[in-house]
Amino acid sequence: MDDLPGLVVTGASGRMGQTLIRLAGSSDKLRLVGCVERAGHLWIGRDVGECMGGPALGVKVTDDPLEAFAKAQAVVDFTSPAATVEFAALAAQARAVHVIGTTGLEPDHLAKIEAASRHAVIVRAGNMSLGVNLLVRLTQKVAQALDADWDVEIVEAHHRMKVDAPSGTALMLGQAAADGRGVTLDEAKVSGRDGITGARERGTIGFSAIRGGDIVGEHDVIFAGEGERIVLRHLATDRAIFARGALKAAVWGQGRKPGQYDMMDVLGI
Ligand code: NAD
């Protein structure tokens, strides 16, 4: 057991953090060696298993990422963009594989992550599930097969606590549609329509976001033509799908060359 790669989970008390810790407990490929939360959090200094209402796991929650990462071979990170950028530099320093699930990353965050990936393995994906990564591939293929007479609309739904929109997954799907069409997403993207918007512009890729309740994540990619419509849909009902993908990426990244990878690399699709 002791020779398994050591795993640190950041954002330990979060929805994804707790799911990861539960799954890591039954993994035969990784062992949990550390948990990080933000300074001042109620869980700091306490055993993470007890914080989650279960038996002690022998791992205390810390607000010192540097200390935690020093004993890790993998850091799995579903937190916030600012925290993720800080963790990318520290994980690279510790030569630990950094798996990034955090979404809402802006270009300046991405540049810092890119810099960290010169020294360490980073696996980053706006969605870590097998189903969504397949949906991305399908979206690209369908967009490639159809011309701009087919309007592309991406509709996503998430729980009421989600802070960014469109979701990271919706953007991945939009990027796939743009790639299939041979256009850039920045130019084709239209989101948050409201008021007198005018008729739909040919060739654009539209985004709509629904927020409510405890919805884990739903994505429709609609290709709307004259007299017919294709809808590609993924429904996530359990966030364990993201956590399983992230842990798989943490194992896959061991011993790889430094650089940035995504779930397509991990899943080989
Ligand atoms: P959450 O709010 O439940 O959890 C985030 C946790 O990060 C919180 O516990 C918070 O205290 C902690 N945190 C914030 N700053 C920190 C810091 N500096 N140091 C340590 N901990 C810090 O959110 P969530 O639903 O678990 O989602 C987290 C992120 O993951 C979001 O960006 C979300 O969109 C993304 N997400 C991605 C996928 C995927 O497959 N890529 C799936 C689900 C969620």
Coordinates of N, CA and C and ligand atoms in Angstrom, one line a residue, residues 10-18 36-39 41 62-63 65 77-84 86-87 100-104 124-129 158-159 161-164 167-169 172 216 239 241-243 246 263, ligand 1:
T10 N -7.3 18.9 -3.1 CA -7.5 20.3 -2.6 C -9.0 20.6 -2.7
G11 N -9.4 21.6 -1.9 CA -10.8 21.9 -1.8 C -11.5 20.7 -1.2
A12 N -10.9 20.1 -0.1 CA -11.4 18.9 0.4 C -12.8 18.9 0.9
S13 N -13.3 20.0 1.3 CA -14.7 20.0 1.9 C -15.7 20.3 0.8
G14 N -15.3 20.6 -0.4 CA -16.2 20.9 -1.5 C -17.0 19.7 -2.0
R15 N -18.0 19.9 -2.9 CA -18.8 18.8 -3.5 C -17.8 17.8 -4.1
M16 N -16.9 18.3 -5.0 CA -16.0 17.4 -5.7 C -15.0 16.8 -4.7
G17 N -14.5 17.7 -3.8 CA -13.4 17.2 -2.9 C -13.9 16.0 -2.1
Q18 N -15.1 16.1 -1.5 CA -15.6 15.0 -0.7 C -15.8 13.7 -1.5
V36 N -6.2 19.6 1.4 CA -6.0 21.1 1.6 C -7.3 21.8 1.5
E37 N -7.5 22.8 2.4 CA -8.6 23.7 2.3 C -8.1 25.1 2.5
R38 N -9.0 26.1 2.3 CA -8.5 27.5 2.4 C -8.3 27.9 3.8
A39 N -7.4 28.8 4.1 CA -7.1 29.3 5.4 C -8.4 29.7 6.1
H41 N -10.7 27.8 7.2 CA -11.8 26.9 7.1 C -12.0 26.1 8.4
T62 N -5.1 20.5 5.9 CA -4.2 21.6 6.1 C -4.5 22.8 5.2
D63 N -4.0 24.0 5.6 CA -4.1 25.2 4.7 C -2.7 25.5 4.1
P65 N -0.5 24.2 1.3 CA -0.4 23.3 0.2 C 1.1 22.9 0.0
D77 N -7.4 18.6 -8.1 CA -7.8 20.0 -7.7 C -9.1 20.4 -8.4
F78 N -10.1 20.5 -7.6 CA -11.4 21.1 -8.1 C -11.7 22.3 -7.1
T79 N -11.2 23.4 -7.4 CA -11.3 24.6 -6.4 C -11.8 25.8 -7.1
S80 N -11.0 26.8 -7.2 CA -11.3 28.1 -7.8 C -10.1 28.5 -8.7
P81 N -10.4 29.3 -9.7 CA -9.3 29.7 -10.6 C -8.0 30.2 -9.9
A82 N -8.2 31.1 -8.9 CA -7.1 31.7 -8.2 C -6.3 30.7 -7.5
A83 N -7.0 29.8 -6.8 CA -6.3 28.7 -6.0 C -5.6 27.8 -7.0
T84 N -6.2 27.4 -8.1 CA -5.7 26.5 -9.0 C -4.3 27.0 -9.6
E86 N -2.2 29.0 -8.2 CA -1.2 28.9 -7.1 C -0.8 27.4 -7.0
F87 N -1.8 26.5 -7.0 CA -1.5 25.1 -6.8 C -0.6 24.6 -8.0
I100 N -6.4 19.1 -13.0 CA -7.2 20.3 -12.8 C -8.6 20.1 -13.3
G101 N -9.6 20.1 -12.4 CA -11.0 20.1 -12.8 C -11.6 21.4 -12.8
T102 N -11.0 22.4 -12.1 CA -11.5 23.7 -11.9 C -11.9 24.4 -13.2
T103 N -13.1 25.0 -13.3 CA -13.5 25.7 -14.5 C -13.5 27.2 -14.3
G104 N -13.9 27.9 -15.3 CA -13.9 29.4 -15.2 C -12.6 30.0 -15.3
R124 N -5.8 18.7 -17.6 CA -6.8 19.6 -17.3 C -8.0 19.4 -18.3
A125 N -9.2 19.3 -17.7 CA -10.4 19.1 -18.6 C -11.6 19.8 -17.9
G126 N -12.4 20.5 -18.7 CA -13.6 21.1 -18.2 C -14.6 20.1 -17.8
N127 N -14.4 18.8 -18.2 CA -15.3 17.7 -17.8 C -14.5 16.4 -17.9
M128 N -14.5 15.7 -16.8 CA -13.6 14.5 -16.7 C -14.4 13.2 -17.0
S129 N -15.6 13.3 -17.4 CA -16.4 12.0 -17.6 C -16.1 11.4 -19.0
H158 N -27.1 23.3 -14.6 CA -26.4 23.0 -13.4 C -27.1 23.4 -12.1
H159 N -26.6 22.9 -11.0 CA -27.1 23.3 -9.7 C -27.0 24.8 -9.4
M161 N -25.6 26.5 -7.1 CA -24.4 27.0 -6.5 C -23.3 27.3 -7.6
K162 N -23.5 26.9 -8.8 CA -22.4 27.0 -9.8 C -22.2 28.5 -10.1
V163 N -20.9 28.9 -10.1 CA -20.6 30.4 -10.2 C -20.2 30.9 -11.6
D164 N -19.9 29.9 -12.5 CA -19.5 30.4 -13.9 C -20.5 29.9 -14.9
S167 N -20.9 26.7 -18.8 CA -20.1 25.7 -18.1 C -18.8 25.4 -18.9
G168 N -17.8 24.9 -18.2 CA -16.6 24.4 -18.9 C -16.9 23.4 -19.9
T169 N -17.9 22.5 -19.6 CA -18.3 21.5 -20.6 C -18.9 22.1 -21.8
M172 N -16.3 23.4 -24.0 CA -15.6 22.3 -24.7 C -16.4 21.8 -25.9
V216 N -26.7 18.0 -11.4 CA -25.3 17.7 -11.4 C -24.7 18.3 -12.7
R239 N -21.9 13.0 -9.4 CA -20.6 13.6 -9.7 C -19.4 12.6 -9.5
I241 N -18.7 10.4 -11.5 CA -18.2 10.2 -12.8 C -17.0 11.1 -13.0
F242 N -17.1 12.4 -12.5 CA -15.9 13.3 -12.7 C -14.8 12.9 -11.8
A243 N -15.1 12.5 -10.6 CA -14.0 12.1 -9.6 C -13.3 10.9 -10.1
A246 N -11.0 11.9 -12.8 CA -9.8 12.7 -12.3 C -8.8 11.7 -11.6
M263 N -8.4 14.9 -21.1 CA -9.0 13.6 -20.8 C -9.1 12.8 -22.1
Ligands
NAD1 P1 -17.4 23.7 -4.2 O1 -17.6 25.2 -4.0 O2 -18.3 22.7 -3.6 O3 -15.9 23.3 -3.7 C1 -14.7 24.1 -3.9 C2 -13.9 24.0 -2.7 O4 -12.6 24.6 -3.0 C3 -14.5 24.6 -1.5 O5 -14.4 23.7 -0.4 C4 -13.5 25.8 -1.2 O6 -13.4 26.1 0.2 C5 -12.2 25.2 -1.8 N1 -11.2 26.3 -2.0 C6 -11.4 27.5 -2.6 N2 -10.2 28.2 -2.6 C7 -9.3 27.4 -2.0 C8 -7.9 27.6 -1.7 N3 -7.3 28.7 -1.9 N4 -7.3 26.5 -1.0 C9 -7.9 25.4 -0.7 N5 -9.2 25.2 -1.0 C10 -9.9 26.2 -1.6 O7 -17.3 23.5 -5.8 P2 -17.4 22.1 -6.6 O8 -18.8 21.9 -7.1 O9 -16.7 21.0 -5.9 O10 -16.6 22.5 -7.9 C11 -15.3 23.0 -7.9 C12 -14.8 23.4 -9.3 O11 -14.7 22.2 -10.1 C13 -15.7 24.3 -10.0 O12 -14.8 25.2 -10.8 C14 -16.5 23.4 -10.9 O13 -17.0 24.1 -12.0 C15 -15.5 22.4 -11.3 N6 -16.1 21.1 -11.7 C16 -15.4 20.5 -12.7 C17 -15.8 19.2 -13.2 C18 -15.0 18.5 -14.2 O14 -15.3 17.4 -14.6 N7 -13.9 19.2 -14.7 C19 -16.8 18.6 -12.5 C20 -17.5 19.2 -11.5 C21 -17.1 20.5 -11.0

